[in-house]
Coordinates of C-alpha atoms in Angstrom, one line a residue:
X1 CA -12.8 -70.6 58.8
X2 CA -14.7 -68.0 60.9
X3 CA -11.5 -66.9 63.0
X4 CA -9.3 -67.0 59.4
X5 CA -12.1 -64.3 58.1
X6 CA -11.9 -62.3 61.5
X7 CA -7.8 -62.2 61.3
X8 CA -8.2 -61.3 57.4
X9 CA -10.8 -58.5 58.4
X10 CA -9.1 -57.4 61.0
X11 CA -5.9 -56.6 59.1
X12 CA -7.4 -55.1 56.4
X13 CA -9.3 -52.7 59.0
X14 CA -5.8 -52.1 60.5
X15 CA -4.4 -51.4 57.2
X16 CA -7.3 -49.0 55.8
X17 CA -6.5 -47.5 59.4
X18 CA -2.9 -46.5 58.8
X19 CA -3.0 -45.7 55.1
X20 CA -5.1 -43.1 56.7
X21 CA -3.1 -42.0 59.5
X22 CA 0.0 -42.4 56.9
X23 CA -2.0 -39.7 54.8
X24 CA -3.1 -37.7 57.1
X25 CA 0.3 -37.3 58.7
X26 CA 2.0 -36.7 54.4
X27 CA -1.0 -33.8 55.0
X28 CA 0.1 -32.1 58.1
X29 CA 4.1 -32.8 57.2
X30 CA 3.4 -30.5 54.0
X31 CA 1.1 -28.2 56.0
X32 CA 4.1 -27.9 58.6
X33 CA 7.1 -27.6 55.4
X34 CA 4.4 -24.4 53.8
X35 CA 4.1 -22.8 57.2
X36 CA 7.7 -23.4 58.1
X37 CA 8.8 -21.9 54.3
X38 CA 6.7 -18.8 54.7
X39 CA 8.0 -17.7 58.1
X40 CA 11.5 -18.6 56.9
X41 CA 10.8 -16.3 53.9
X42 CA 9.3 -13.5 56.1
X43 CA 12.3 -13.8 58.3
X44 CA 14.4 -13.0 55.2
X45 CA 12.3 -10.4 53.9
X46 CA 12.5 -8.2 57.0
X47 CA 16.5 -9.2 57.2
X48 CA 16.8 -7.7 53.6
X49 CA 15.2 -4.5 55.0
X50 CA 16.8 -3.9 57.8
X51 CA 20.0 -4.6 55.8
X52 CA 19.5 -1.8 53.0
X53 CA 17.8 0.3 55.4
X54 CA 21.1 0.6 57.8
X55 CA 23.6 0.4 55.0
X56 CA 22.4 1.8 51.7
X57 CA 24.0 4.0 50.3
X58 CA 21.9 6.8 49.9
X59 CA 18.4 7.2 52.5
X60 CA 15.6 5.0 51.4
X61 CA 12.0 5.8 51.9
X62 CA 10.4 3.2 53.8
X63 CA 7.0 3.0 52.7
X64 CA 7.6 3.4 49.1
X65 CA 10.9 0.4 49.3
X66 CA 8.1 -1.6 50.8
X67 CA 5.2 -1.0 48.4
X68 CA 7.7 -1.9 45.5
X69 CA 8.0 -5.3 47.3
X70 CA 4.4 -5.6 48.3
X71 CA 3.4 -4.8 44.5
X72 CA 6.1 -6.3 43.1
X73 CA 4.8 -9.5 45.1
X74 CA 0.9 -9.2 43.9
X75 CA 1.5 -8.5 40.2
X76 CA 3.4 -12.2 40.3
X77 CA -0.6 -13.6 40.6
X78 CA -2.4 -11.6 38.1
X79 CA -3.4 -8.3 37.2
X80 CA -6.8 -7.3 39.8
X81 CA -4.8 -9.0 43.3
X82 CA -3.2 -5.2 44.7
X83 CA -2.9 -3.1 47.7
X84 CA -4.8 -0.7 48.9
X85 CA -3.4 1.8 51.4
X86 CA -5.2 3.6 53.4
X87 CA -4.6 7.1 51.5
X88 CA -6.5 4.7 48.5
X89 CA -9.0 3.8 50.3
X90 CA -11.1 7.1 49.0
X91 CA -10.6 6.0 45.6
X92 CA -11.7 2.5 46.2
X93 CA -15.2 3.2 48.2
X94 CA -15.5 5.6 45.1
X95 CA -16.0 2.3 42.8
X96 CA -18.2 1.0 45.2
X97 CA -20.4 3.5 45.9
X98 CA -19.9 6.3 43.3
X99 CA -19.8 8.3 46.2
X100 CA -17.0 11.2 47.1
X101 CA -16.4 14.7 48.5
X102 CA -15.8 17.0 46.5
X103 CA -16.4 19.6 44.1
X104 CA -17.4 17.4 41.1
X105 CA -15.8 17.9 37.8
X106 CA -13.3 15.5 35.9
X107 CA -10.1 17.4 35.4
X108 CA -6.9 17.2 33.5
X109 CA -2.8 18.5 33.1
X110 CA -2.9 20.9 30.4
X111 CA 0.8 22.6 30.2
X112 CA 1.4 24.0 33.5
X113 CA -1.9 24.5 35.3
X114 CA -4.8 21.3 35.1
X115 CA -8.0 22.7 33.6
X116 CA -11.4 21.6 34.2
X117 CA -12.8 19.4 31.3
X118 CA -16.5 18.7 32.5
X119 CA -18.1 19.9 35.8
X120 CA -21.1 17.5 36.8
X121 CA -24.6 18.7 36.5
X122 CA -26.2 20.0 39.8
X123 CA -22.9 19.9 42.1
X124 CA -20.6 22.4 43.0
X125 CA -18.2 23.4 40.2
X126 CA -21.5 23.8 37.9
X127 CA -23.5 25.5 40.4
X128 CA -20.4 28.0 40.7
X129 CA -20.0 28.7 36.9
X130 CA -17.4 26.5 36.1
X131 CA -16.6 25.7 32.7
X132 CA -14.8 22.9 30.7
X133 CA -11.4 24.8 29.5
X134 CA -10.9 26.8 33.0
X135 CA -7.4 26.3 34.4
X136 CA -7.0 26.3 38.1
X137 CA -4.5 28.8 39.1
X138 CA -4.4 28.9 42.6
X139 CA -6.2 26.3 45.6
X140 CA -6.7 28.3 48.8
X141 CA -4.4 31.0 48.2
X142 CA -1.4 28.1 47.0
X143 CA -0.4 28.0 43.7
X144 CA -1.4 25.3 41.6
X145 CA 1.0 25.9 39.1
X146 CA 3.1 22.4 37.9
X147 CA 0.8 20.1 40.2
X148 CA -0.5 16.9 38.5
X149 CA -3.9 15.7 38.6
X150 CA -4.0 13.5 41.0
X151 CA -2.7 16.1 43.5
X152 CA -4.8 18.6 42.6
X153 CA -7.9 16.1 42.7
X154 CA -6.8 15.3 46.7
X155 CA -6.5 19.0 47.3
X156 CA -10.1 19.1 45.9
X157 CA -11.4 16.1 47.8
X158 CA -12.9 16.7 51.3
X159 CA -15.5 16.5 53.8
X160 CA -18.6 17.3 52.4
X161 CA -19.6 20.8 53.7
X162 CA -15.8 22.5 54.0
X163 CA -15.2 25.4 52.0
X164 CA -12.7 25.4 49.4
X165 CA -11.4 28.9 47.5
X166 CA -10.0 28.5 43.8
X167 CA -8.4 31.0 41.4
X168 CA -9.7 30.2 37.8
X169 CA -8.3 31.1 34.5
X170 CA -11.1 31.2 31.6
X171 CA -9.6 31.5 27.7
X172 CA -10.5 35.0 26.6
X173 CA -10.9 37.0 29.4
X174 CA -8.9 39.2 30.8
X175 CA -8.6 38.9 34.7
X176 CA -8.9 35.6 36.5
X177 CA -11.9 34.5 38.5
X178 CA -11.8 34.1 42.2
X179 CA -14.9 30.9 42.9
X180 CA -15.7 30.0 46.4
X181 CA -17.3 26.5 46.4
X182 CA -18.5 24.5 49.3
X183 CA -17.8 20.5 49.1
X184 CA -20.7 17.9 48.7
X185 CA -21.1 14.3 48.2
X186 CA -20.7 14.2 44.7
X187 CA -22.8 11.1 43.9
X188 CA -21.8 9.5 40.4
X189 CA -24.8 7.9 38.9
X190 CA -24.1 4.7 37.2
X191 CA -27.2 5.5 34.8
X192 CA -26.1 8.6 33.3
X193 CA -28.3 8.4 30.8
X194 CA -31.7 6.4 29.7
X195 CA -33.7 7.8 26.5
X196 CA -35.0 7.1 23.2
X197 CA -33.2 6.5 20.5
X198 CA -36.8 6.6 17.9
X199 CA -40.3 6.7 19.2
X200 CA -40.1 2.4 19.6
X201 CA -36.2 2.1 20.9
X202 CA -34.9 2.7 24.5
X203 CA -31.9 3.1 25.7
X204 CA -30.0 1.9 28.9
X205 CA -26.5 3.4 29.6
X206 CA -25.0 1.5 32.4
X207 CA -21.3 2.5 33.1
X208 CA -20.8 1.1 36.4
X209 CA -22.1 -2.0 38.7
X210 CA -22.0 -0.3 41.9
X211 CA -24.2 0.0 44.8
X212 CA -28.0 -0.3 42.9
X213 CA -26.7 -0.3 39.4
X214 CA -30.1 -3.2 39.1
X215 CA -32.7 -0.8 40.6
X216 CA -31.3 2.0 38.2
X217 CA -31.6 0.1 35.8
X218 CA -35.1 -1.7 36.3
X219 CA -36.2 1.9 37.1
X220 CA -35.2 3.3 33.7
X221 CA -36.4 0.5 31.9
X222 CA -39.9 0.8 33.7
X223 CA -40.3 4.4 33.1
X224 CA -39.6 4.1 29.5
X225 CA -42.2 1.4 28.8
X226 CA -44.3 3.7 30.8
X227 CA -43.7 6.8 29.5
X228 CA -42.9 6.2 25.5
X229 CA -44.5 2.4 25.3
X230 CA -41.4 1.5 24.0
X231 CA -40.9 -2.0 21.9
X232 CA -37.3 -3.0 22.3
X233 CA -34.1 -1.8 24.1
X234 CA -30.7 -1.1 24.0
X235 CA -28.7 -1.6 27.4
X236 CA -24.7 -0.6 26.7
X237 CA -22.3 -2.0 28.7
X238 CA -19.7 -0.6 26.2
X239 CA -16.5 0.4 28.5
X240 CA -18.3 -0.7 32.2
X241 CA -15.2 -2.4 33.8
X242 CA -17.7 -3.8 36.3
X243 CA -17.9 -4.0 40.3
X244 CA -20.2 -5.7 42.4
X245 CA -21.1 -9.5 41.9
X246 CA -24.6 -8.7 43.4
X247 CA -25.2 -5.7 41.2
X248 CA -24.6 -8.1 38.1
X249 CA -27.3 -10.3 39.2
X250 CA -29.5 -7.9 39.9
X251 CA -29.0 -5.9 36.3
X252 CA -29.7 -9.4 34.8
X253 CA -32.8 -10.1 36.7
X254 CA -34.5 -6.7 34.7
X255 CA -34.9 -9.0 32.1
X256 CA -34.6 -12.7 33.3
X257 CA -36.6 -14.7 35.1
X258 CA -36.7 -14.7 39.1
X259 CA -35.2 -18.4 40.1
X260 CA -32.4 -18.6 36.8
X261 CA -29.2 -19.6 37.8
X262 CA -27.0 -16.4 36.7
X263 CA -23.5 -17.2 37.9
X264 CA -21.3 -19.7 40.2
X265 CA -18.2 -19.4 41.7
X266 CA -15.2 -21.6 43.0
X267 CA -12.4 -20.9 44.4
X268 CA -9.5 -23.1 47.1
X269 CA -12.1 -22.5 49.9
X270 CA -14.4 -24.7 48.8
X271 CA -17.1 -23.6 51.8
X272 CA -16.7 -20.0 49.8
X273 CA -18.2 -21.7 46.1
X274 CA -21.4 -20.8 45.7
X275 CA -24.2 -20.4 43.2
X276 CA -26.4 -17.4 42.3
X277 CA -30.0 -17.2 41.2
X278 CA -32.4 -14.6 40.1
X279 CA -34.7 -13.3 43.3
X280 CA -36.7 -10.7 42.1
X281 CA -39.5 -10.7 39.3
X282 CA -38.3 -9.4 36.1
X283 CA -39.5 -6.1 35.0
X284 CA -39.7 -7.9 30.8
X285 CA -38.3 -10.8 30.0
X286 CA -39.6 -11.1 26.2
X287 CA -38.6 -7.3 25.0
X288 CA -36.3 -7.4 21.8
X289 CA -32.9 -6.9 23.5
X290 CA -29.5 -5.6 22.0
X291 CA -26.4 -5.5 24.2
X292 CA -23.5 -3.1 23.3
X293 CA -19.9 -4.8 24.5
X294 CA -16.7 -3.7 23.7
X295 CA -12.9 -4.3 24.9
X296 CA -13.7 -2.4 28.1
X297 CA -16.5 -4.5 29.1
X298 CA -15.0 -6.8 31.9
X299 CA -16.2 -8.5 35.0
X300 CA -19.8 -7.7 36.3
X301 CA -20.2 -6.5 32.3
X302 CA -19.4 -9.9 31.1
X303 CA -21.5 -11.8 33.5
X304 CA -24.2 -9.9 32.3
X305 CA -23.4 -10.2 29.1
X306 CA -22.8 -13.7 29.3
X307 CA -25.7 -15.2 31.0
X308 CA -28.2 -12.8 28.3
X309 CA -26.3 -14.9 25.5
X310 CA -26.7 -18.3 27.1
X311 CA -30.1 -18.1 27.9
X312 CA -30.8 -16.7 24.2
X313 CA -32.5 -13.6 26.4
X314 CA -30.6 -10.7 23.9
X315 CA -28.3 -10.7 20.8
X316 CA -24.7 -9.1 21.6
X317 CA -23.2 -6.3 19.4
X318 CA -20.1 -5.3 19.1
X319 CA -16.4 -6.3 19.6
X320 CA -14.9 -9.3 22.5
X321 CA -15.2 -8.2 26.3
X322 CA -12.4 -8.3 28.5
X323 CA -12.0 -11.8 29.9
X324 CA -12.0 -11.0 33.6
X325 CA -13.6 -14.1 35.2
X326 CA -12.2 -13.9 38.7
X327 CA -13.8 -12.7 41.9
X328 CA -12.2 -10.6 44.0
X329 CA -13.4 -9.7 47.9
X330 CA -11.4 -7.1 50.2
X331 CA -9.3 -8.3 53.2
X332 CA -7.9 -6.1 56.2
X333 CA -4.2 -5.9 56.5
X334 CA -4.2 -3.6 59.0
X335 CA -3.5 0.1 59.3
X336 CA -6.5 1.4 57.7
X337 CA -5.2 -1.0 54.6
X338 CA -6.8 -3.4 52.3
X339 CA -6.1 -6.4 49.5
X340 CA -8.1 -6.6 47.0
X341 CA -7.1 -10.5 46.3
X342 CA -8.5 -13.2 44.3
X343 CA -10.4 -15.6 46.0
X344 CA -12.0 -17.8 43.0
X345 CA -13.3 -17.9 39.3
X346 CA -16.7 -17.5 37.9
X347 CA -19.0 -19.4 35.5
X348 CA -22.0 -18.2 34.1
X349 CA -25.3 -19.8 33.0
X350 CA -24.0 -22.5 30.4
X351 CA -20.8 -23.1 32.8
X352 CA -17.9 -21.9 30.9
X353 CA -15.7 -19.5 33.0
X354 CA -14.6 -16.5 30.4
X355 CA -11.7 -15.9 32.4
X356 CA -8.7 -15.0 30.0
X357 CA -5.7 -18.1 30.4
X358 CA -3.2 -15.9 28.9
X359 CA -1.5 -12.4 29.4
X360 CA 1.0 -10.0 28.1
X361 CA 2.3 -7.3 30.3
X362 CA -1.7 -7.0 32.3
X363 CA -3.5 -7.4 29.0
X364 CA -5.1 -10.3 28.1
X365 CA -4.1 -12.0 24.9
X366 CA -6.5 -13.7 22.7
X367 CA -6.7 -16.9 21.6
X368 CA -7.6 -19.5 19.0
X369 CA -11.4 -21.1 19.2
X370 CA -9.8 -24.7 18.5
X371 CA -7.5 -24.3 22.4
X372 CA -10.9 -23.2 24.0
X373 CA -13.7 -25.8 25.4
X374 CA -16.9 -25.6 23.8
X375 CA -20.5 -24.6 25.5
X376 CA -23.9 -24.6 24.8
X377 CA -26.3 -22.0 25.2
X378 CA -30.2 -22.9 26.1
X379 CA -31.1 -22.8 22.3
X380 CA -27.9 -25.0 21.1
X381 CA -25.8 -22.2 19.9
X382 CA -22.2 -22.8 20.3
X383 CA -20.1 -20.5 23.3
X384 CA -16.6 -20.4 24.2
X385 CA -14.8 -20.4 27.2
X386 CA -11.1 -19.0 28.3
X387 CA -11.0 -15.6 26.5
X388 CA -14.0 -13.0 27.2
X389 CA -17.7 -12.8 25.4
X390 CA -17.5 -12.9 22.0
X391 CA -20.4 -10.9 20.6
X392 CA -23.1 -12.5 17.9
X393 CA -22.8 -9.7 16.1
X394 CA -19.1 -8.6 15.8
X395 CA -18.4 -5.2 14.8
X396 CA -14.9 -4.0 13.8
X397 CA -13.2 -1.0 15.7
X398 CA -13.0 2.6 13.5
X399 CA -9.4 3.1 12.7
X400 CA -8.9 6.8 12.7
X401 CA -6.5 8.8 10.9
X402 CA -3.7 10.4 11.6
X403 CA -4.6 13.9 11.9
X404 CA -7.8 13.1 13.8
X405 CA -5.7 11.4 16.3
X406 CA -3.3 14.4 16.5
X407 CA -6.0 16.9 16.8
X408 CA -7.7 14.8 19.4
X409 CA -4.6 13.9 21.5
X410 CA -3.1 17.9 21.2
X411 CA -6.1 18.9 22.8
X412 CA -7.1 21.2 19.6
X413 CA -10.7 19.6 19.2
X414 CA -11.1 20.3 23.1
X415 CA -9.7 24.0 22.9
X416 CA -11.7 24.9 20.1
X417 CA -15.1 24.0 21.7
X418 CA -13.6 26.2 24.7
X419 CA -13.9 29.5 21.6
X420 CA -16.9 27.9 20.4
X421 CA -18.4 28.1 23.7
X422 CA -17.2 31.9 24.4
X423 CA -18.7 33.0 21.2
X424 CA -21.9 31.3 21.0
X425 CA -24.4 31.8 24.3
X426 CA -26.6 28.5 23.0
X427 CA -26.9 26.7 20.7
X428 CA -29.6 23.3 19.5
X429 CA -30.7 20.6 21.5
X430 CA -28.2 17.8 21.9
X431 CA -29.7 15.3 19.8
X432 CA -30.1 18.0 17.2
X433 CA -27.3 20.0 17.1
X434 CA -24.8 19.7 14.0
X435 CA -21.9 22.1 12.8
X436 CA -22.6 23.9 9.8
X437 CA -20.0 24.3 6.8
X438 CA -18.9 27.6 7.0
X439 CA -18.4 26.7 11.3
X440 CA -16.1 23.6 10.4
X441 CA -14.5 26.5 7.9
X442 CA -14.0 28.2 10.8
X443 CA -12.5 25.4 12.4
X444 CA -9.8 25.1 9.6
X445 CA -9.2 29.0 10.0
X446 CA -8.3 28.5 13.5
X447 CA -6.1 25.6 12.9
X448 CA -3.4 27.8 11.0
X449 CA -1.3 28.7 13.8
X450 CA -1.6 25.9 15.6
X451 CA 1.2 23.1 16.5
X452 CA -0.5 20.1 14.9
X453 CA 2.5 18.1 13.0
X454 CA 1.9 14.6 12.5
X455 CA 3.5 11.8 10.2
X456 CA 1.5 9.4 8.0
X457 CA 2.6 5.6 7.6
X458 CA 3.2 6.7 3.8
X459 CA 5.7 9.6 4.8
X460 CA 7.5 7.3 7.3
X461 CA 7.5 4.0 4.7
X462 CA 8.9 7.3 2.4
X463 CA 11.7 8.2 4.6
X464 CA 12.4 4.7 5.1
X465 CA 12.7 4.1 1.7
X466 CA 14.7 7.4 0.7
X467 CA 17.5 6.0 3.6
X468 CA 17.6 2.9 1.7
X469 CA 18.3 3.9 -1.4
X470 CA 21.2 6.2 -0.1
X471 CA 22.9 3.1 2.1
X472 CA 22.7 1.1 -1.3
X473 CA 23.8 4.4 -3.7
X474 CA 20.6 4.7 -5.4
X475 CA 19.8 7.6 -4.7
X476 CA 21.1 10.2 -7.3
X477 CA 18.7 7.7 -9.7
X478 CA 15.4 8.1 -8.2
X479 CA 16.1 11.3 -6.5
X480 CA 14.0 13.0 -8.3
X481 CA 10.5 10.8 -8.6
X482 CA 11.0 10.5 -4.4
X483 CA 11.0 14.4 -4.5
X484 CA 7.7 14.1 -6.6
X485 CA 6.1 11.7 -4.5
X486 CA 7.1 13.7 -2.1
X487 CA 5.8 17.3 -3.1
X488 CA 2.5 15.6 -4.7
X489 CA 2.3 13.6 -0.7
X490 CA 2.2 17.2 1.2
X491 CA -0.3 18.4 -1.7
X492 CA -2.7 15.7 -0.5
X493 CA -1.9 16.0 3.6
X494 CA -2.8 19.5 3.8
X495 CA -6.5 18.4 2.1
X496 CA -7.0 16.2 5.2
X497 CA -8.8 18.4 6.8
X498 CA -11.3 18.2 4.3
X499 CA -10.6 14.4 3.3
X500 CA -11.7 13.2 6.9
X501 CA -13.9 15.8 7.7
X502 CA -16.5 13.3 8.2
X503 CA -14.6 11.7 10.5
X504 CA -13.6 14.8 12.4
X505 CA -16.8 16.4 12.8
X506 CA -18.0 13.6 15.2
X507 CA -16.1 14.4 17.7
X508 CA -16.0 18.5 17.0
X509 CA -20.1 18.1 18.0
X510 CA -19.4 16.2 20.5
X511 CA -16.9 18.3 22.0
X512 CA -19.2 21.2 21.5
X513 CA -22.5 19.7 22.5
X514 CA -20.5 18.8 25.9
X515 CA -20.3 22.4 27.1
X516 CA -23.9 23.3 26.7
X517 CA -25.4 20.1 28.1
X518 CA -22.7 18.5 30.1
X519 CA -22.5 14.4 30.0
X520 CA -25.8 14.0 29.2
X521 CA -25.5 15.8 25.9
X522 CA -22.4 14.1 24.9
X523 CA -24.5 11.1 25.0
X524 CA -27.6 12.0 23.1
X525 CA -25.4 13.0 20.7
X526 CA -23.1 10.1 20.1
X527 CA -26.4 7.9 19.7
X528 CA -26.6 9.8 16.4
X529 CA -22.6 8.8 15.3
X530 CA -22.3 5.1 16.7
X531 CA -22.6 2.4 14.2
X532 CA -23.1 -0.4 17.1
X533 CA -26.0 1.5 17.7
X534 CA -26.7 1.8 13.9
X535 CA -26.7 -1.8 14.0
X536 CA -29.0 -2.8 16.8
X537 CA -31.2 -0.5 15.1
X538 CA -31.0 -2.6 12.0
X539 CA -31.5 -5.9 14.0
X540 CA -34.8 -4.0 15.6
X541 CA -36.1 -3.3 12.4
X542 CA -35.4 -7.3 10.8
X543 CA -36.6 -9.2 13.9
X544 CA -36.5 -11.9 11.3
X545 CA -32.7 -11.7 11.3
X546 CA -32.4 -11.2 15.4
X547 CA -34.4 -14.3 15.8
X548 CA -32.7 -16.6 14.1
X549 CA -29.0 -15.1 15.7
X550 CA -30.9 -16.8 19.0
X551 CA -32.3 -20.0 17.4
X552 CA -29.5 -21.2 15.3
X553 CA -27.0 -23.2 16.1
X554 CA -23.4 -23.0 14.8

């Protein structure tokens, strides 16, 4: 009996044995057939080349034939794994650090020439007297006439400390301006802005997670409790496309606990998952807190975002985030060159990855609630995975009219400040500056000779119409009520000037505000024209109604 149990235990031992071997062996045969496809497929690659490089018809660069391919290749996986050559590289350690050489203003084609739209406080186009609305003529004595932005902005890009010589030409004078400027590191904050929007209500304006984005924002916090005792906050994330992982646990750690579990990740490497808690203590973890999210709001935004609404720490205002829930990290490929690749996803406190599951042409496309898995947050509310944060309280996008769309995409609100600017030497404080009625008259005045033809959904469902009753030999019969909707249509469209001024205005102060107090101005007085903002503001002042968006479940 004993020897039978010996034999039976033996074979089984011998069979456990080569089921093992058998698999590992199915492992290294599909290991070898992977390996052996990817050299095979490199082998053609560089075949192809060397093919269209010998006998194409016509020459062929080789570094832009080859980035095609290399491209062509990453946007197969999804839309954040690309390439980054070296002569990108600049533009990259820009999103990391907020760091560059330069002369620091933000710049744009207008026409021929690219004209300055808003030099930085404190660096060298403002310290030289540069204006929004100047048109660079000339770089260094070379003409700058017909040169696109981006290479004018690498002409004006250098080693901090080099001289560069521009020719500037400023609406209404008569001669251009010769500006000498030397280059500095032009340091982008990713606080712009922290202030008060009443005597009780901060506000937080984070537009980037790079390098220290959570000490920024701990120290603006800090020194608003310190300096105004304020009683609640407003931290806007609103257009922040994110940046680094650590950064995002370090902004939610200003108001969360040191030891919470913010975010995990998981990717093929399974040695590469991890899971990332709050270090640090908190600067208040039981202020009143209102997030701002919108469609921009990806990434390091939406863990932020995310984690706040699972651990019932904030309410969310606004509309859905992006649904980027993928972690990228930087690989050499040599030559100075990088990949930015994908290497896994990422969940955040209440374990649902936010990662979009569906695209159309790099944009993610939403999705109904019933195809997404449910979550809970630490109070019971009901979350959503597969499809960005959706906001507790979710706020509609302004549709704008016609003619304020024309006005702002012609330029004519930006030119107009430009005058406004040249004729007025000051003008209020940001946050209390407004345009009168006989200055928006003034506006209107200016408008006349300017190229500012647009078309209204009714005028093109009226020229629609007036072709289909031709094709089917109406016409002669209604010819002449189109001709009075017509007439009694152009009546009505030259009033919309004064039918949206309230919608125009906005953006006219803004515009304005912007060339007397730079970015920062632009921003104290948008707090004054934001309904997201109105509506925190309304959840501050019913903390009856903000409490039970965190208490009850759906």
């Amino acid at each position: 009996m004993n020897r039978a149990k010996e034999f039976f235990k033996r074979r089984r031992n011998a069979v456990v044995v080569f089921s093992l071997v058998f698999i590992g062996l199915i492992g290294i045969s599909a290991d070898t057939n992977k390996y052996f496809e990817i050299a095979k497929n490199l082998e053609i690659f560089a075949n192809l080349y060397k093919e269209i490089n010998t006998y194409y018809v016509d020459d062929v660069d080789p570094a832009k034939l080859m980035r095609t391919g290399v491209d062509a290749m990453l946007e197969s996986l999804d839309p954040f794994t690309n390439y980054i050559s070296e002569a990108e590289m600049a533009g990259f350690r820009l999103q990391i650090t907020g760091k560059y050489g330069g002369i620091g203003a933000s710049i744009r084609n207008d026409g021929d020439f690219v004209v300055i739209t808003e030099p930085y406080e404190n660096f060298p186009a403002h310290k030289a007297g540069l204006m929004a609305g100047d048109k660079i003529i000339s770089i260094n004595g070379k003409s700058a006439k017909g040169k696109t932005t981006k290479e004018v902005s690498d002409v004006l890009k250098g080693a901090p400390g080099d001289e560069v010589n521009l020719t500037v030409r400023r609406p209404g004078q008569n001669s251009d301006m010769n500006v000498r400027l030397v280059r500095e590191e032009v340091h982008i904050p990713n606080v712009p802005y922290s202030g008060l929007i009443d005597d009780e209500t901060g506000y937080i304006y984070l537009t980037t997670f790079s390098e220290k984005a959570g000490k920024n924002v701990a120290d603006a916090l800090e020194k608003l409790k310190a300096e105004h005792d304020i009683k609640q906050v407003v931290l806007d994330l609103r257009g922040n496309g994110g940046g680094l992982l650590k950064e995002a646990i370090n902004v939610s750690n200003v108001f969360i606990d040191k030891g919470e579990e913010i975010v995990s990740t998981r990717g093929k490497i399974k040695d590469w998952d991890r899971n990332f808690k709050t270090l640090n203590k908190p600067v208040d973890t039981d202020i009143p807190l209102v997030v701002l999210i919108d469609r921009g709001s990806a990434s390091a935004s939406e863990i932020v975002s995310g984690v706040i609404q699972d651990l019932d720490r904030g309410v969310l205002v606004g509309q859905k985030s992006y649904g980027k829930g993928l972690v990228q990290n930087t690989r050499d490929v040599g030559y100075n060159s990088k990949v930015k690749l994908t290497t896994a996803k990422y969940y955040v406190a209440s374990g649902r990855c936010i990662q979009s599951v569906q695209y159309k042409e790099g944009e993610p496309v939403e999705i109904d609630d019933s195809l997404k898995t449910k979550f809970k947050t630490r109070n019971g509310r009901i979350v959503f995975d597969g499809g960005g944060i959706t906001p507790d309280v979710r706020m509609e996008l302004e549709d704008f009219s016609k003619i304020t769309q024309t006005l702002m995409r012609n330029n004519l609100v930006f030119d107009y400040a430009t005058q406004f600017r040249l004729k007025n030497p000051s003008i209020a404080e940001a946050k209390d500056f407004a345009l009168t009625d006989a200055e928006y008259e003034d506006f209107k005045e200016w408008l006349k000779d300017k190229d500012y033809e647009y078309e209204t959904e009714s005028e093109r469902l009226l020229s629609k119409l007036e072709e289909t009753v031709k094709k089917e030999q109406y016409y002669d019969a209604v010819k002449g009520a189109l001709e009075d909707v017509k007439q009694k249509k152009a009546i009505e469209k030259n009033n919309d000037l004064n039918k949206h001024k309230d919608e125009i205005l906005p953006f006219l102060e803004r515009e304005i505000v912007g060339r007397y107090y730079l970015g920062r101005g632009k921003i104290e007085i948008d707090l004054k024209n934001d309904p997201e903002i109105d509506e925190a503001m309304s959840l501050f002042n019913d903390i009856p109604r903000y409490n039970k968006i965190l208490t009850t479940s759906n």
